[in-house]
PDB file of C-alpha atoms in Angstrom:
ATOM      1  CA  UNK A 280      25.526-199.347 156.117  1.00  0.00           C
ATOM      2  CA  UNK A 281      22.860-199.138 158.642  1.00  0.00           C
ATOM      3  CA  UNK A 282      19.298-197.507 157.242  1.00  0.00           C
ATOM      4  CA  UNK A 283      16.496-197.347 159.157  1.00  0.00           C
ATOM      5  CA  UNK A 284      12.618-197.449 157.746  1.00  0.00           C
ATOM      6  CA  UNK A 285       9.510-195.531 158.468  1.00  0.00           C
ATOM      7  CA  UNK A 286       5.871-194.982 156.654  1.00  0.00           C
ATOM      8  CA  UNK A 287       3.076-193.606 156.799  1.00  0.00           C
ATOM      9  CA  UNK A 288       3.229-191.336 159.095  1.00  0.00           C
ATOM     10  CA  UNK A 289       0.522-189.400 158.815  1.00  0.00           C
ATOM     11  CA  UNK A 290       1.363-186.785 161.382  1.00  0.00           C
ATOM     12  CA  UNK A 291      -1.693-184.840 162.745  1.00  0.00           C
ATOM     13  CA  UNK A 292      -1.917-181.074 163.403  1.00  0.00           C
ATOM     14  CA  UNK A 293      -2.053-181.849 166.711  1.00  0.00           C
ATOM     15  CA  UNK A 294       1.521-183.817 166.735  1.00  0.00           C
ATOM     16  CA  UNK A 295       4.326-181.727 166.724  1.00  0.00           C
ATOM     17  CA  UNK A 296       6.496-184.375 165.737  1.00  0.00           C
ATOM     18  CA  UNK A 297       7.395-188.032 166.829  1.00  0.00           C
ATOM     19  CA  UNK A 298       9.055-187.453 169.700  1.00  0.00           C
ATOM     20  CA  UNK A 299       5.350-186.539 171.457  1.00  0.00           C
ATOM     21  CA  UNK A 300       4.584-190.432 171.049  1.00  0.00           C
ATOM     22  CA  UNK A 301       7.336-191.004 173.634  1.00  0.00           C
ATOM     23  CA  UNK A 302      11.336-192.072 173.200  1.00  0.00           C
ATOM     24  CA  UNK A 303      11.390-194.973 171.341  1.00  0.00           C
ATOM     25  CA  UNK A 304      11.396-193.278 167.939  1.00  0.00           C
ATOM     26  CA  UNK A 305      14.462-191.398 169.073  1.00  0.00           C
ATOM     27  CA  UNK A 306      16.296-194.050 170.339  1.00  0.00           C
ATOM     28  CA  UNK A 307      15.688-196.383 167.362  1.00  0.00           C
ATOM     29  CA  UNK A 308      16.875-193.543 164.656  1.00  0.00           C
ATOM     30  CA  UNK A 309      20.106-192.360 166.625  1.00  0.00           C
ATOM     31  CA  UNK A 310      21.563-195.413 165.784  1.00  0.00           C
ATOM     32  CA  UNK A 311      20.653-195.216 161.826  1.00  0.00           C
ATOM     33  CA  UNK A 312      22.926-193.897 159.049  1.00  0.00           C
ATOM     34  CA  UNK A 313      20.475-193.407 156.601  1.00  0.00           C
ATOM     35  CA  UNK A 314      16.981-192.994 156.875  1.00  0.00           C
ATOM     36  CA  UNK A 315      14.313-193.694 154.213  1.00  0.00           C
ATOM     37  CA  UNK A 316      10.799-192.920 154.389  1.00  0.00           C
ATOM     38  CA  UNK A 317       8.147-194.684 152.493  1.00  0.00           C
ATOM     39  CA  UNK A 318       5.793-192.052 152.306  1.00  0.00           C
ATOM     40  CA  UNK A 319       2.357-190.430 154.028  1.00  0.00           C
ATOM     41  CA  UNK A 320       4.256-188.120 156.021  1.00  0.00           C
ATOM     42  CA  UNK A 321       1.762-185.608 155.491  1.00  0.00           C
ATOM     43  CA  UNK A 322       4.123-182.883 157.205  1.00  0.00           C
ATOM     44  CA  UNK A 323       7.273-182.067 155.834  1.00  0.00           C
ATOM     45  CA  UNK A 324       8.435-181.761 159.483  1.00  0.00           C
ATOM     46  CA  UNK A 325       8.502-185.150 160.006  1.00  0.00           C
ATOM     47  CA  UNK A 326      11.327-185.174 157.303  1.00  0.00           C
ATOM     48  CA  UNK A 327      13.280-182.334 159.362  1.00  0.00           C
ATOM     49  CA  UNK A 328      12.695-184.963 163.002  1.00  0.00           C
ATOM     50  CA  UNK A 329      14.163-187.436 161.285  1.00  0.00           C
ATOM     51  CA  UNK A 330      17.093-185.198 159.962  1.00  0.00           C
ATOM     52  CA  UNK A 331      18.531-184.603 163.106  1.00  0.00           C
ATOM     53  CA  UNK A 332      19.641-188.171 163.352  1.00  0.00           C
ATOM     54  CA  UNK A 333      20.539-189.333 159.925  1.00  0.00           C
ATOM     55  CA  UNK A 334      20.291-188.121 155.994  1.00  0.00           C
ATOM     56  CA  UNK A 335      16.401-188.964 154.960  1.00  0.00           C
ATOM     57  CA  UNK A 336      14.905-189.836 151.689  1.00  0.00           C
ATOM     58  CA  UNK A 337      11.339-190.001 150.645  1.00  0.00           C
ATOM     59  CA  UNK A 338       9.004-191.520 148.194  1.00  0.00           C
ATOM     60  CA  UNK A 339       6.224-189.524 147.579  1.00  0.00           C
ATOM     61  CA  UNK A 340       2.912-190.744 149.268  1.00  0.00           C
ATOM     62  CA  UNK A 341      -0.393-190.286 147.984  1.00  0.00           C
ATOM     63  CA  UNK A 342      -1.531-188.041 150.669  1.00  0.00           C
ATOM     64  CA  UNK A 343       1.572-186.109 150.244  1.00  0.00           C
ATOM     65  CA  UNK A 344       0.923-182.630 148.806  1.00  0.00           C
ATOM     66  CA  UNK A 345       3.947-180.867 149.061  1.00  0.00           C
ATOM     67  CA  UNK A 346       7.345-179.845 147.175  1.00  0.00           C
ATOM     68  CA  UNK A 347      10.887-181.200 148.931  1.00  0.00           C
ATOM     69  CA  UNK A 348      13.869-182.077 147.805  1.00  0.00           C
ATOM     70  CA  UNK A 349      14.334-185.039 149.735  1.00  0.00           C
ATOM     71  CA  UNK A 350      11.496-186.904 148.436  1.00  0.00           C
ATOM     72  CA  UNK A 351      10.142-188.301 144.552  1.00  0.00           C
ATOM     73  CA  UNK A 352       7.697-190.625 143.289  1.00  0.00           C
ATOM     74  CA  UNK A 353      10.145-193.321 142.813  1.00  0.00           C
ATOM     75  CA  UNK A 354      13.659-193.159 144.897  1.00  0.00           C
ATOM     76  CA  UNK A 355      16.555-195.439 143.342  1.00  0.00           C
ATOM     77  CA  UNK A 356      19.816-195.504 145.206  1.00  0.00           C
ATOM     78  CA  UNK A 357      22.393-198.342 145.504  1.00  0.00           C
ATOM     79  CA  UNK A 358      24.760-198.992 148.643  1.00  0.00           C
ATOM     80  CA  UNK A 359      27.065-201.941 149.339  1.00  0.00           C
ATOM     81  CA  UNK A 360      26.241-203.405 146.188  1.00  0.00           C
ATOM     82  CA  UNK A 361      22.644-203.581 146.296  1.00  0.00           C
ATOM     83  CA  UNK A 362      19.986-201.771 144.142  1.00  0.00           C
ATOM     84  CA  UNK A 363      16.998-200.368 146.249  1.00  0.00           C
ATOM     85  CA  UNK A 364      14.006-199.103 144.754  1.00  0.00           C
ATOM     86  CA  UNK A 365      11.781-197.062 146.885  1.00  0.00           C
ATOM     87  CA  UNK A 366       8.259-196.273 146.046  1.00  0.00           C
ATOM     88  CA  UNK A 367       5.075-195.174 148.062  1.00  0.00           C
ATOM     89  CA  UNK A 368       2.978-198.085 146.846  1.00  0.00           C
ATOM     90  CA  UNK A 369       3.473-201.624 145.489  1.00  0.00           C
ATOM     91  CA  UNK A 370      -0.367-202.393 145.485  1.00  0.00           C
ATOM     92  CA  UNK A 371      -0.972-205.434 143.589  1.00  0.00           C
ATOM     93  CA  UNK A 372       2.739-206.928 145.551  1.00  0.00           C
ATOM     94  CA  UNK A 373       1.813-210.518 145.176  1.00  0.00           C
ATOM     95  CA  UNK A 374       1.994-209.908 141.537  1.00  0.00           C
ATOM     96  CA  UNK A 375       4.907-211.650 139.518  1.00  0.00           C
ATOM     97  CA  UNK A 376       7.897-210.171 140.546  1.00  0.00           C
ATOM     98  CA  UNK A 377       8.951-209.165 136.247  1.00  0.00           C
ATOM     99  CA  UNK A 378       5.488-207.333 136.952  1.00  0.00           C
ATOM    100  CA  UNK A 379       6.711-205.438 139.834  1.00  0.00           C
ATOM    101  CA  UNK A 380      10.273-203.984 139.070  1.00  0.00           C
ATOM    102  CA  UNK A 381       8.167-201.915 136.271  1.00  0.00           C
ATOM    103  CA  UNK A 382       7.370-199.939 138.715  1.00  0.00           C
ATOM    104  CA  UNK A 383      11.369-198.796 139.115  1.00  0.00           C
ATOM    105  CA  UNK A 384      13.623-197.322 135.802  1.00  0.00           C
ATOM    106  CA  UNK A 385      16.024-200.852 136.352  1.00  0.00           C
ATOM    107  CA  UNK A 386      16.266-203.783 137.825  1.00  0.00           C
ATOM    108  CA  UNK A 387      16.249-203.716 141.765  1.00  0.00           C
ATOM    109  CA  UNK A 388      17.080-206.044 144.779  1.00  0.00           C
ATOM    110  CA  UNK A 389      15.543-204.591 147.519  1.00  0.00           C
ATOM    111  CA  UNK A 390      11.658-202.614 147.287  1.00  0.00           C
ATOM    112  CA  UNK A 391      10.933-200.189 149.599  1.00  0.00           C
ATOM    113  CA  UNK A 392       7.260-199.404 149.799  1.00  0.00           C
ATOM    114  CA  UNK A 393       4.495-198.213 152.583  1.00  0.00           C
ATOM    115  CA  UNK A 394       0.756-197.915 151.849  1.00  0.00           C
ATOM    116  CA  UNK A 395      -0.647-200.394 153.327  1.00  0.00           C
ATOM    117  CA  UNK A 396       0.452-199.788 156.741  1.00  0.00           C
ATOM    118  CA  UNK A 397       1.054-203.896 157.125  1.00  0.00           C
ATOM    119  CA  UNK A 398       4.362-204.498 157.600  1.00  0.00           C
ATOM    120  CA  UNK A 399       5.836-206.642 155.407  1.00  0.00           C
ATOM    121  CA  UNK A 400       9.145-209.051 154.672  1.00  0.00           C
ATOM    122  CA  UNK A 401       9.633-211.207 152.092  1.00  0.00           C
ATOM    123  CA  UNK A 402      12.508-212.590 150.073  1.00  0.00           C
ATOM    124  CA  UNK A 403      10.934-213.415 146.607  1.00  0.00           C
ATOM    125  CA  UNK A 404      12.486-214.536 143.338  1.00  0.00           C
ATOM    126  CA  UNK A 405      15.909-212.846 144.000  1.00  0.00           C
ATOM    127  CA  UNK A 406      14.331-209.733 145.487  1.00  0.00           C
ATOM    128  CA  UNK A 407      13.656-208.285 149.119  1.00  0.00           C
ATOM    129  CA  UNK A 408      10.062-206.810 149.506  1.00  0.00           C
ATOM    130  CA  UNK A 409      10.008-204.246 152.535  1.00  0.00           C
ATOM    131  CA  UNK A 410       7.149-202.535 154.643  1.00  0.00           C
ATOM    132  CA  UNK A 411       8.097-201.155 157.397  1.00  0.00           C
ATOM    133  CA  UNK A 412       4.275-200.984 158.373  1.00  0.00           C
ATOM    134  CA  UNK A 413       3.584-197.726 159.925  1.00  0.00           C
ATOM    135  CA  UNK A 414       5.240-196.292 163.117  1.00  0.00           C
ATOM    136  CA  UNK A 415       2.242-194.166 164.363  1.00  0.00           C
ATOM    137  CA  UNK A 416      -0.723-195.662 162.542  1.00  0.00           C
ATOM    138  CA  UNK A 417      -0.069-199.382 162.485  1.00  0.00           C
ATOM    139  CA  UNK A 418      -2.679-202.027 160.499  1.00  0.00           C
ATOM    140  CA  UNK A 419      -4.690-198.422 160.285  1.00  0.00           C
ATOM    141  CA  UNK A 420      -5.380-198.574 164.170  1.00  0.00           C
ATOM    142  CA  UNK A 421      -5.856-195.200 165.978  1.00  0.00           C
ATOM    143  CA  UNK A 422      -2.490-192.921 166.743  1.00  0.00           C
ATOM    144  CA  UNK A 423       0.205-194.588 168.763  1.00  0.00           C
ATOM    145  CA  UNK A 424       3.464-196.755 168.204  1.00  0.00           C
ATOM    146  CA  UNK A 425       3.927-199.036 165.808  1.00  0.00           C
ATOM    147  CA  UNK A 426       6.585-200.335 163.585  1.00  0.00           C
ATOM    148  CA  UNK A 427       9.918-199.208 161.781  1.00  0.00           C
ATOM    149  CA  UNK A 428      12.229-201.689 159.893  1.00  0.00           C
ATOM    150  CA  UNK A 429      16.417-202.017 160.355  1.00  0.00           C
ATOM    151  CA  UNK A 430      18.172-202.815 157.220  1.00  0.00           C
ATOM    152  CA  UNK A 431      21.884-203.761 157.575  1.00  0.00           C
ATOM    153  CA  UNK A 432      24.080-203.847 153.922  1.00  0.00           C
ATOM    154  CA  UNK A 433      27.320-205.292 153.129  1.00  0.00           C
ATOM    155  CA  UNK A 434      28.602-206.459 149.966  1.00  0.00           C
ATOM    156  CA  UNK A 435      26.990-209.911 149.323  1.00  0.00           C
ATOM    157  CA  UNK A 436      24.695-209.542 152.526  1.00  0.00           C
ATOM    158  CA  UNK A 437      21.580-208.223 154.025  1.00  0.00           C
ATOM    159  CA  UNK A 438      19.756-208.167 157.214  1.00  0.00           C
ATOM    160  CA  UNK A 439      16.599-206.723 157.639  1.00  0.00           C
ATOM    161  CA  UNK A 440      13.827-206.642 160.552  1.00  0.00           C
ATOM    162  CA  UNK A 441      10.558-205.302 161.298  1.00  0.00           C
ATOM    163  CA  UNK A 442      10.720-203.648 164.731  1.00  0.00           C
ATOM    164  CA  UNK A 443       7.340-203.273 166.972  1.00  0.00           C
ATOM    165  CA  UNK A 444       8.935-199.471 168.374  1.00  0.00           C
ATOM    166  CA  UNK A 445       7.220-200.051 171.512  1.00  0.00           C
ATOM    167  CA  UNK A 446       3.803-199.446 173.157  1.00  0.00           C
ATOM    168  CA  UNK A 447       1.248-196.507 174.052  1.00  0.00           C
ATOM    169  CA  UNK A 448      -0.056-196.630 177.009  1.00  0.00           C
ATOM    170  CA  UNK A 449      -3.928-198.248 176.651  1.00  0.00           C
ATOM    171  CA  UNK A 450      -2.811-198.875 172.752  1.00  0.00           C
ATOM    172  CA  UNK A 451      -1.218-201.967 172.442  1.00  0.00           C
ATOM    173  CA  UNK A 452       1.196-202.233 169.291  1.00  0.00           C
ATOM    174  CA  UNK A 453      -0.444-204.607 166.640  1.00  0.00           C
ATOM    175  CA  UNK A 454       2.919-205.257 164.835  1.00  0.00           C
ATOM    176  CA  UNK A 455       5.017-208.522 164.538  1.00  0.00           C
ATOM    177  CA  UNK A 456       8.667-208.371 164.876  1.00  0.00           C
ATOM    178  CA  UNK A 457      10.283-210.191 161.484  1.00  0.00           C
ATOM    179  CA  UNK A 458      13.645-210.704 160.131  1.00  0.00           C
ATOM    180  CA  UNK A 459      15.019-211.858 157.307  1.00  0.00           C
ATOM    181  CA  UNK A 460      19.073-213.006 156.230  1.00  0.00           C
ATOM    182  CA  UNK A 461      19.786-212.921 152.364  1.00  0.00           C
ATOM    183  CA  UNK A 462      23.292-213.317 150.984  1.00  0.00           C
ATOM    184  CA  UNK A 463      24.620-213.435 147.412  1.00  0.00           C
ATOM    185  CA  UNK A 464      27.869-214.294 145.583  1.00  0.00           C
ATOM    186  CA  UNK A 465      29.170-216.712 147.620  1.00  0.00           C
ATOM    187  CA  UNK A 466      28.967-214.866 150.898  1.00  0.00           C
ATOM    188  CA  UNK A 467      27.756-215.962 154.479  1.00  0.00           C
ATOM    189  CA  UNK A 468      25.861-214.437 156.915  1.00  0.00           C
ATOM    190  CA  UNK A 469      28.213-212.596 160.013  1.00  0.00           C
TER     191      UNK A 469
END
């Protein structure tokens, strides 16, 4: 199971969708078979770009005034053995991690969040903490490209990156590639 990340989006009027910030967003997605958004789309259109390439979940973002079936507060789904929980926020994140899967109805391995648009990677206490940052406002810069994060699944392994998406022309991309190999059970990395 390949699942690819975005956040905060934050689509303005004046952007029909992502594919005005060039092809890189394309590219990256076609290759996806899930996609999950972290929420701050702002524009429900963004959900319907993203559909063209893969299924899409949301978690509902706090600038996110809108009703859609594809998106909640809190977003729990489990594939390959391992229990995501996806919500907009995880402000506080360097909290104890007992203090942080209250914020989902069970226990989870992998958190999905957005917010902050910082991307983030971290394999804590048993459990993956991801950020994909924000792929068109990144560390709250000005519009252009920044980051999106891979996640690869198999039973009793995980992969996951941070991906700088590319670069606008006179807007350099302010993200940092990351990656991160966790495996469970006995198993070992491909």
């Amino acid at each position: 199971m390949i699942i690819g990340l975005l956040s905060d989006t934050h689509l303005p009027n004046m952007v029909r969708d992502l594919d005005e910030l060039g092809p890189e967003p394309e590219q990256f997605f076609k290759s996806v078979d899930l996609i999950l958004h972290g929420g701050d789309l702002i524009a429900t259109r963004v959900l319907d770009w993203c559909e063209r390439f893969a299924p899409v979940i949301c978690a509902d973002g706090n600038n996110d005034v809108y009703d859609d079936p594809r998106t909640k507060l809190v977003q729990m789904l489990e594939f390959e053995g391992w229990k995501i929980g996806m919500i907009h926020s995880l402000e506080g994140e360097h909290r104890p991690m007992s203090e942080l899967q209250k914020m989902f109805p069970s226990p989870v391995d992998i958190m999905v969040a957005g917010h902050s648009h910082q991307e983030r990677l971290e394999h804590r206490e048993g459990v993956v903490l991801l950020n994909s940052g924000s792929i068109t406002f990144p560390q709250h810069k000005e519009l252009r490209l920044g980051t999106v994060a891979l996640l690869e699944l198999k039973p009793g392994s995980l992969h996951a990156e941070i991906i700088p998406i590319g670069e606008t022309p006179g807007s350099p991309n302010p993200g940092k590639a990351m990656s991160l190999d966790v495996t469970r059970n006995g198993a070992t990395p491909d």
